[in-house]
Coordinates of C-alpha atoms in Angstrom, one line a residue:
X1 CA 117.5 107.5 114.9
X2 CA 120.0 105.1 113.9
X3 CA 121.1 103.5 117.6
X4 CA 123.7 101.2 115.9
X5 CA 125.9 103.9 115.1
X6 CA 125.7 106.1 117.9
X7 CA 127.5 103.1 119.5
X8 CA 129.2 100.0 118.0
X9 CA 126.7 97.1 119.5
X10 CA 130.0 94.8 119.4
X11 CA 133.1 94.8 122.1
X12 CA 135.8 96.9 120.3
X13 CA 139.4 95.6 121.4
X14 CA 142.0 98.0 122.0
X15 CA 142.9 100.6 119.5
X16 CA 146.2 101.6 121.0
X17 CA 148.4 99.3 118.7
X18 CA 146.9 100.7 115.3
X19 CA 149.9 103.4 115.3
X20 CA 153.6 103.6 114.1
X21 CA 156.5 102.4 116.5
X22 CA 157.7 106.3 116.4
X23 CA 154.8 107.5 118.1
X24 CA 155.9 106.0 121.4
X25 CA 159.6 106.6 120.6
X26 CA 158.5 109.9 120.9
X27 CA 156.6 109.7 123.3
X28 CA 159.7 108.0 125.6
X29 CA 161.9 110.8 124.4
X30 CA 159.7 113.4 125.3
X31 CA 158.4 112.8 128.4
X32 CA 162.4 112.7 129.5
X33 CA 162.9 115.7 127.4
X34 CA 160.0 117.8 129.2
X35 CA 158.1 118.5 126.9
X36 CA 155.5 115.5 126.9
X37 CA 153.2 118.3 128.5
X38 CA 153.1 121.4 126.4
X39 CA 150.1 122.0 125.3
X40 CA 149.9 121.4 121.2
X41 CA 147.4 121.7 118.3
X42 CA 147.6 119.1 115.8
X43 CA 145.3 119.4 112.4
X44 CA 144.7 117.1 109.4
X45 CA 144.4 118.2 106.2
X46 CA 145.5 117.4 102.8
X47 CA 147.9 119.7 100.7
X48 CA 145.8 118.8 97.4
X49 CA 142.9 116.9 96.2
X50 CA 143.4 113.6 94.4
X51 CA 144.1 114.3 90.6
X52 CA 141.4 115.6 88.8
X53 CA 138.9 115.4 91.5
X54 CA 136.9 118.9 92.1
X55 CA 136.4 118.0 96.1
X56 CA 136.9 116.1 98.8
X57 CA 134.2 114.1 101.3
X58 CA 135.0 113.8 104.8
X59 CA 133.9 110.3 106.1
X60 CA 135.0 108.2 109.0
X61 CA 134.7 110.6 111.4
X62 CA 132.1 108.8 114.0
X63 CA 135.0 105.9 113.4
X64 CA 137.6 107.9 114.3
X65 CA 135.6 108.9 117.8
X66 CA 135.1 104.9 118.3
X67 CA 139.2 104.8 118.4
X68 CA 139.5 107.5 120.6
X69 CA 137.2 106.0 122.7
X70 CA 139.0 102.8 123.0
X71 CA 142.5 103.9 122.7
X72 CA 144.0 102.2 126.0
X73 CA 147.0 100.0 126.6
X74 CA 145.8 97.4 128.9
X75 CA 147.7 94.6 130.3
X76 CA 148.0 92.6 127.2
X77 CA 149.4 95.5 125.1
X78 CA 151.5 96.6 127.9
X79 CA 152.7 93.3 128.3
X80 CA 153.7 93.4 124.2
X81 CA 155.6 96.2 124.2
X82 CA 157.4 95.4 127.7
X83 CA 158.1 92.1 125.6
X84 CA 159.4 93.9 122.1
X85 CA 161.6 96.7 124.2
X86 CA 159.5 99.1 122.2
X87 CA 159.7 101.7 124.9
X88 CA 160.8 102.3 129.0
X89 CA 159.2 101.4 132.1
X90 CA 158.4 104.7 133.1
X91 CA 156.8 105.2 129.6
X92 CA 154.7 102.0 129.9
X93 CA 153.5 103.1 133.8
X94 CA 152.7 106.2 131.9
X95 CA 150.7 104.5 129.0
X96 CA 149.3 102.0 131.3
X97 CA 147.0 105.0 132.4
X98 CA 146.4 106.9 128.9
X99 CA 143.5 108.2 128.6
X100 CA 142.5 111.1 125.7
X101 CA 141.5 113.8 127.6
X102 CA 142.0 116.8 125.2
X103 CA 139.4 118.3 122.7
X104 CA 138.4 117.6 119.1
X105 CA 137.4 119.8 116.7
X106 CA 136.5 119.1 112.9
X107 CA 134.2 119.6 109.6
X108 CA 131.3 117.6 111.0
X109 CA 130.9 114.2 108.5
X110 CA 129.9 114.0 105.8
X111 CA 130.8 117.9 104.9
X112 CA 133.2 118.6 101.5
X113 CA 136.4 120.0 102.1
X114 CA 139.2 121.3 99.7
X115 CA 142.7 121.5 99.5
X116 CA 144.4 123.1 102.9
X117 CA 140.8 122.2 105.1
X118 CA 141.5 121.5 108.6
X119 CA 139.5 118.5 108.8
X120 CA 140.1 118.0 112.0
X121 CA 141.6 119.6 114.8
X122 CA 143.4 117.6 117.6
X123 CA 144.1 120.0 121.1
X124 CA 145.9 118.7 124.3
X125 CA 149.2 118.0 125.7
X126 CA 151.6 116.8 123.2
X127 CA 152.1 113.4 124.6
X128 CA 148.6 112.5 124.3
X129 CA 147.9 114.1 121.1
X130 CA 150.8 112.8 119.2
X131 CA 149.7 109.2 119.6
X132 CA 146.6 109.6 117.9
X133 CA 148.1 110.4 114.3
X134 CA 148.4 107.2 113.0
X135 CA 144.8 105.5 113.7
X136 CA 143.4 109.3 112.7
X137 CA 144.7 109.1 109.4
X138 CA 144.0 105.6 108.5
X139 CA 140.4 106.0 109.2
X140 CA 139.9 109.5 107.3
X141 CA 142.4 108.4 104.8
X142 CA 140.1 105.3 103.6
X143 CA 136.9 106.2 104.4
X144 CA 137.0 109.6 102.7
X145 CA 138.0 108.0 99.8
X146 CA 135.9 105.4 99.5
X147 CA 133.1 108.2 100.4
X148 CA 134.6 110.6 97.5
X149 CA 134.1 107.8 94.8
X150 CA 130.6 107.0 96.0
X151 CA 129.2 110.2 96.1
X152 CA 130.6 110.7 92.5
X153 CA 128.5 107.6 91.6
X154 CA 125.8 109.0 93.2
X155 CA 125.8 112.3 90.9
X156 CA 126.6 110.2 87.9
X157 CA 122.9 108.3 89.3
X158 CA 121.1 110.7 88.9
X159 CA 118.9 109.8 92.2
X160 CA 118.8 105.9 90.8
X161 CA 119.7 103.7 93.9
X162 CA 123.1 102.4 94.6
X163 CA 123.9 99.3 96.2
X164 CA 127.6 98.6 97.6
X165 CA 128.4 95.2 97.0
X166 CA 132.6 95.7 97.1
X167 CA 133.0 93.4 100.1
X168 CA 135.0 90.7 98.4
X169 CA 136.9 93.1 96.7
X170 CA 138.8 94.5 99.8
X171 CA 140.3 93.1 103.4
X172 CA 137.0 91.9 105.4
X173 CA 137.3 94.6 108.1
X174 CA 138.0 97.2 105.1
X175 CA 135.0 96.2 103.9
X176 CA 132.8 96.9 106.7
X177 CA 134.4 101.0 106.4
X178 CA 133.9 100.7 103.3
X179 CA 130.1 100.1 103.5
X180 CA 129.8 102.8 105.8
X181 CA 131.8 105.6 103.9
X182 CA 129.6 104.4 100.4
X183 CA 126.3 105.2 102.3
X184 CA 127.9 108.6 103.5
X185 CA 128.4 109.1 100.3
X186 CA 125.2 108.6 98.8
X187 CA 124.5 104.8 98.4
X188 CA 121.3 103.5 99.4
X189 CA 122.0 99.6 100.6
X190 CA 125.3 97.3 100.8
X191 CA 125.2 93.4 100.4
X192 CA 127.4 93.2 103.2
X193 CA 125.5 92.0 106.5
X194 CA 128.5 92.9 108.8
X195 CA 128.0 96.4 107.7
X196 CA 124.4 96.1 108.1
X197 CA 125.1 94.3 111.8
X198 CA 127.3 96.8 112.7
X199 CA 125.7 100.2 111.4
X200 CA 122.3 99.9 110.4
X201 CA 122.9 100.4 107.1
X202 CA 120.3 98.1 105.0
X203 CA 121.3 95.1 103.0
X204 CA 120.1 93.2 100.2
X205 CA 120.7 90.3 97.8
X206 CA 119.3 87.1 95.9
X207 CA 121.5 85.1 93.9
X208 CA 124.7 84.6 92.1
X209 CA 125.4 82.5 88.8
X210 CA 126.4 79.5 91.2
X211 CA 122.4 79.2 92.5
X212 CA 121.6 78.9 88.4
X213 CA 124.3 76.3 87.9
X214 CA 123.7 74.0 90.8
X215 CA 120.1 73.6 89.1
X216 CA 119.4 71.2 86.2
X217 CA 117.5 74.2 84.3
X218 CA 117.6 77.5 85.0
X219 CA 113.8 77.0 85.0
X220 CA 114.2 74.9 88.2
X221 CA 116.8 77.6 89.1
X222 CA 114.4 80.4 89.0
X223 CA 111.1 78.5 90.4
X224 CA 113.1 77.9 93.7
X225 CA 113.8 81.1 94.3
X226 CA 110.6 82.5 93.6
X227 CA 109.0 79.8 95.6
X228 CA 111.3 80.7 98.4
X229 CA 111.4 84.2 98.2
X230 CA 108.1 85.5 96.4
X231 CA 107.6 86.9 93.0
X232 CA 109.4 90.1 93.9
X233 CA 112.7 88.7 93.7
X234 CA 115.6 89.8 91.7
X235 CA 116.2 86.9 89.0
X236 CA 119.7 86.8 87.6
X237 CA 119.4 86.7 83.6
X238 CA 122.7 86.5 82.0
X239 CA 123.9 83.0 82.8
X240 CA 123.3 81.4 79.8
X241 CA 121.4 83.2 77.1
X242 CA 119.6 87.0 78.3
X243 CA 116.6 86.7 76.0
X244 CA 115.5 83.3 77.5
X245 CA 116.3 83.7 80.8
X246 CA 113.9 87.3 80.8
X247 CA 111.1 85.3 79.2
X248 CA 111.4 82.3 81.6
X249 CA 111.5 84.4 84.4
X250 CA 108.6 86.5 83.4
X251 CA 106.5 82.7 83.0
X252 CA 107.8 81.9 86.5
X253 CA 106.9 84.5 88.1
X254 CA 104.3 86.3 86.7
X255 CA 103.9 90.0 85.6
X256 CA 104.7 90.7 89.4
X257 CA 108.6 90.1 88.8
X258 CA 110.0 92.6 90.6
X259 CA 113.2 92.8 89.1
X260 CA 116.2 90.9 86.9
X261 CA 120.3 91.5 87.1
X262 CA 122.2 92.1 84.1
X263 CA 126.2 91.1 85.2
X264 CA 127.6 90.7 82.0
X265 CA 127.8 92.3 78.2
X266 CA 127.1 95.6 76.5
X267 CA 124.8 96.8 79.1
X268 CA 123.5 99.7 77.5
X269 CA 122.7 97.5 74.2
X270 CA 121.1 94.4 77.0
X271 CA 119.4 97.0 79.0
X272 CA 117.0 98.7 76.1
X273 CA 116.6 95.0 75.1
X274 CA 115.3 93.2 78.3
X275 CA 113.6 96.4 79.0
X276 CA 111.3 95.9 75.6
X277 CA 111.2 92.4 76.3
X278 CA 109.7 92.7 80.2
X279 CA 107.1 95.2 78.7
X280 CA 106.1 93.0 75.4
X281 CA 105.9 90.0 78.4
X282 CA 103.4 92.5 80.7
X283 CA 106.3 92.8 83.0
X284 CA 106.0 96.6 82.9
X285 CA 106.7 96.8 86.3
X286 CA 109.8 95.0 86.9
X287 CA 112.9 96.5 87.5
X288 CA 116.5 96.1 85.6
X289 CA 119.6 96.4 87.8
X290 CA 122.9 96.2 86.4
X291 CA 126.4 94.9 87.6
X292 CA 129.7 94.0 86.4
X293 CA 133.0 96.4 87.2
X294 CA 130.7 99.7 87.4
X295 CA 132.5 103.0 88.4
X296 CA 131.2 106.5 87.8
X297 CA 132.0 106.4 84.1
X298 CA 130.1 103.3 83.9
X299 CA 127.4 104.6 85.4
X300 CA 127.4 108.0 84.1
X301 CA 127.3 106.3 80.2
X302 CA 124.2 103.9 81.2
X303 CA 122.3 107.8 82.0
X304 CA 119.9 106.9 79.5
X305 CA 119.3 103.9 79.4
X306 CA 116.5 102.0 81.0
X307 CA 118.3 100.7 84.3
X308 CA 116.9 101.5 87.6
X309 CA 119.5 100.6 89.8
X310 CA 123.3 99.8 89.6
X311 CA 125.7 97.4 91.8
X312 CA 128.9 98.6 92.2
X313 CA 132.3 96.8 93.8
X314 CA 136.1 96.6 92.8
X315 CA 136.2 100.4 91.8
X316 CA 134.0 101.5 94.8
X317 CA 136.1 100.2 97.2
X318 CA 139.9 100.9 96.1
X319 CA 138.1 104.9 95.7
X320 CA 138.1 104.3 92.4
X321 CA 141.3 105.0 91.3
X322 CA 142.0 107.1 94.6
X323 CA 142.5 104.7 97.7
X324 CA 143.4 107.7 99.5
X325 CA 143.1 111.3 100.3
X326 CA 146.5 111.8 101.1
X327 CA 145.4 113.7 104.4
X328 CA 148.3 114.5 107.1
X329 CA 148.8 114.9 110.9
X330 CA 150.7 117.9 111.7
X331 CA 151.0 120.0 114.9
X332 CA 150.3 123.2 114.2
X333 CA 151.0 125.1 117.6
X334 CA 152.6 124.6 120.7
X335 CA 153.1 126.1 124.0
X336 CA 156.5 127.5 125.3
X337 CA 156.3 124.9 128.4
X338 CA 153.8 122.8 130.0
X339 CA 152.1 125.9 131.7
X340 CA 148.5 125.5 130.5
X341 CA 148.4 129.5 130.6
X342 CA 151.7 129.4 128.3
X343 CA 150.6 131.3 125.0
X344 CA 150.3 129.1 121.9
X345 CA 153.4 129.6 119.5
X346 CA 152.1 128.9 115.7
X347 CA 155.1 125.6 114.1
X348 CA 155.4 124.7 110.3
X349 CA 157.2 122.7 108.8
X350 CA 159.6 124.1 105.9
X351 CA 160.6 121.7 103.4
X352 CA 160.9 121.3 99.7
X353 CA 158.8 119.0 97.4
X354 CA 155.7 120.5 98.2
X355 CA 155.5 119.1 101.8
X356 CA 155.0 122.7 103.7
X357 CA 152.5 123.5 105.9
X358 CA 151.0 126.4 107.5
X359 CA 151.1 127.5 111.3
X360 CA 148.9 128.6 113.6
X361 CA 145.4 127.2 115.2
X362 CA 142.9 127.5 111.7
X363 CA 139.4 128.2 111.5
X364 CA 137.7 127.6 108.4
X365 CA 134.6 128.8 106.7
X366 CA 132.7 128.9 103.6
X367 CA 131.6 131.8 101.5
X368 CA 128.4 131.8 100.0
X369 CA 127.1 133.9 96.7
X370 CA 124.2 135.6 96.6
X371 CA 122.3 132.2 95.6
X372 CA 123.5 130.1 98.9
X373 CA 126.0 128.8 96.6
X374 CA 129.3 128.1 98.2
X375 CA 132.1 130.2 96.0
X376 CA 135.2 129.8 98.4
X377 CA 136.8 127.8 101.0
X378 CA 138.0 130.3 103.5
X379 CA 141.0 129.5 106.2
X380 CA 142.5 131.6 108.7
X381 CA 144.4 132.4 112.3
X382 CA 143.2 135.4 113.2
X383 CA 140.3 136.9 114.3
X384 CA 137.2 135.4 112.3
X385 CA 135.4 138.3 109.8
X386 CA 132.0 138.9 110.9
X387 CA 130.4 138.1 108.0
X388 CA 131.5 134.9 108.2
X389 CA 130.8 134.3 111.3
X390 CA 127.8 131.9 110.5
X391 CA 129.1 130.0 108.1
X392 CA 132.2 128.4 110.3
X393 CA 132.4 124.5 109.4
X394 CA 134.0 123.2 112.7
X395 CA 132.1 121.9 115.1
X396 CA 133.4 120.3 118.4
X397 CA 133.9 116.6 118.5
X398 CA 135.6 116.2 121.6
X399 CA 135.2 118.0 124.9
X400 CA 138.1 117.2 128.0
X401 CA 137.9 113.6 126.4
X402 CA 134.3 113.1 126.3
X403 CA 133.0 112.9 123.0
X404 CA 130.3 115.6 122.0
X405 CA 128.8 114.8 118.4
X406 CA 128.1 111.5 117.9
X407 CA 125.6 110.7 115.1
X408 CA 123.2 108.7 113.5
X409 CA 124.8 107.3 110.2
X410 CA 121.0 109.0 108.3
X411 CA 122.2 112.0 109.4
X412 CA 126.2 112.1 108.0
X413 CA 124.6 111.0 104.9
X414 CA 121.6 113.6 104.5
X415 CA 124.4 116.4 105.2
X416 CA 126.5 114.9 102.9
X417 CA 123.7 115.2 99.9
X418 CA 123.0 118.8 101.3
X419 CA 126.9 120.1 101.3
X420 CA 127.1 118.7 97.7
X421 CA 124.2 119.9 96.7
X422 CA 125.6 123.2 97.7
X423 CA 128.5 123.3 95.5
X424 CA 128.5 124.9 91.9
X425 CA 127.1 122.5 89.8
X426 CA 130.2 121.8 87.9
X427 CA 130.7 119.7 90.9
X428 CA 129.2 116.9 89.7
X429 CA 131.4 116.8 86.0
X430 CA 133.3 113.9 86.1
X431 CA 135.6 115.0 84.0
X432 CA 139.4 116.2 85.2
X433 CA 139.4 119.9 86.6
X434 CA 140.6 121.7 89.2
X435 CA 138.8 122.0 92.7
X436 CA 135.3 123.8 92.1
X437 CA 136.1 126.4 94.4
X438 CA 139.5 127.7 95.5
X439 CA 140.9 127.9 99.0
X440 CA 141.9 131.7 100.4
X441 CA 144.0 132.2 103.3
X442 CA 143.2 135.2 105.6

């Protein structure tokens, strides 16, 4: 089991300020109004998948039980919004003392979900539910992005590994969320070491073009890292001339290379290339892994060539054309009063533009065809039909405030492969269409 992520081994500070002024404007106005205690259901979904995508990856959600977790106003934030007049003094006494204490519900990580899936489900009093929709949605926002493009990359792999190598690409916290989400999603290693620090996932590197440069010869280059890190090092071949630089690396190291990076030029072309060139040299062993602005298009194109691993950044994580999922916070159903036996009362909103929504508490399952492959996305209020009984995709997150379901990170990432694996393999097209299966509402 992976112990760093059923945990972060590093002091988290206060999550309560990664929200919107609003939330505790409402908050202030509610608690004066009376009705700071009905009890509410909140969901988040999203009203449509990113263009052209066929489905949706839900990743961030051990992240999102981290903020919960740590979502207090202590002195110092207290002290900041006394400071700003963002709210009262009776709204601060009652902050001072917020603690989440309400159940989550949600499509456990690493699941797919489609347009209209209640991702997750948010249940308590409206005061202390409300304040969690910001930090909820930019967590599942980003991370299921950045865990949508990967395991897109993934299929376009075809089982070759993946290394995430984007952190200089993005903001340096961003970065460490995005490493996480890109191993949800199917990638097998990240070059980022606060990722690996903080989650377990593994990291690897060599060298850069800058190691080669600060040498005399890329000979000398290419003997000091072999002498310091063995003969199965990854030797980087495309700073000056690609032919060369495969043939001195094969005399420096030996047949026992273990592998060279291509970062620059007509891959497919270089690739077939050094790959003739290590064989004629009796490097038969030796491993090509390519770079250089990859997404899944990239990747997909480079299916047949001889390339055993790919490096991917910039498009990896921005979600490749998709920074976000687009999901939203919205409460669902509420309670008449604060009676906790007051009967739940479904609310929508009702707007133009496309930005409806639909009442009630949901459950959500998924229907199967006779081959175990899944066929619809099915959503409803009412009582749940028996044959779908079993195949219900919420699982409970949060009990009275106590999370539930934390995981090992092996174990988001395993169900991911088996959810996708799941789908109808037009899934894994890359090409525009619409989601591969369609969303019913009982």
């Amino acid at each position: 089991m992976n112990t760093a992520d059923l945990g972060l081994p590093v002091d988290v500070p206060s999550t309560a300020l990664f929200t919107d002024h609003y939330e505790l404007t409402m908050l202030q106005a509610a608690l004066k109004g009376g009705t700071a205690d009905r009890r509410s259901v909140f969901e988040v979904f999203t009203r449509r998948l990113p263009e052209g995508r066929r489905y949706g990856v839900v990743a961030g959600t051990g992240r999102v039980l981290d903020a919960v977790e740590n979502f207090r106003f202590d002195a110092d934030v207290i002290g900041f919004l006394r400071e700003r007049n963002v709210v009262d003094e009776p709204t601060l006494e009652w902050l001072a003392s917020y603690r989440f204490g309400g159940d989550v519900w949600g499509y456990p990580e690493g699941e797919v979900y489609f347009a209209g899936s209640p991702v997750l489900r948010v249940e308590g009093s409206f005061a202390e539910c409300v304040l969690l929709e910001t930090v909820v949605l930019s967590i599942l926002n980003h991370d299921s992005a950045i865990a949508a493009a990967a395991s897109r990359m993934a299929s376009a792999a075809g089982g070759r590994p993946l290394i995430e190598m984007g952190a200089r690409r993005t903001h340096e916290l961003a970065a460490v969320a995005a490493s996480r989400a890109a191993y949800v999603g199917g990638f097998t290693t990240t070059s980022d070491l606060a990722a690996g620090f903080r989650y377990g996932i593994p990291t690897v590197g060599t060298s850069a073009h800058a190691f080669t440069l600060v040498h005399d010869t890329e000979r000398d280059a290419f003997r000091a890292q072999v002498d310091s890190l063995g003969r199965g090092t990854t030797l980087l071949v495309d700073t000056y001339d690609v032919a060369e630089a495969v043939r001195l690396a094969v005399e420096v190291a030996g047949p026992e290379l273990g592998a060279v990076r291509i970062d620059s030029g007509d891959l497919l072309l270089v690739a077939h290339r050094v790959r003739q060139q290590l064989d004629e040299l009796g490097a038969t062993k030796a491993r090509i892994i390519v770079t250089s602005d990859l997404d899944e298009y990239a990747i997909a194109s480079l299916a047949a060539a001889p390339v055993d691993a790919y490096g991917v950044g910039t498009q990896l994580v921005t979600g490749s054309g998709h920074p976000t999922c687009s999901m939203v916070y919205k409460i669902v159903a509420r309670a008449e009063s604060a009676d906790p036996k007051a009967p739940l009362l479904p609310v929508a909103k009702k707007s133009s533009g496309g930005k409806t929504s639909i009442g009630g508490r949901k459950w959500a399952a998924r229907r199967l065809d006779k081959y175990g492959v899944a066929e619809t996305e099915v959503i409803g209020t009412g009582p749940v039909p028996a044959e779908l009984a079993d195949s219900l995709l919420q699982v409970r997150l949060v009990k009275d405030g106590q999370v539930v379901a934390r995981e090992a990170l092996d174990v988001v990432r395993d169900r991911h492969a088996r959810a996708r694996a799941n789908l109808p393999l037009s899934a894994t097209q890359l090409s525009r269409g619409e989601p591969v299966i369609p969303t019913e509402y009982v």
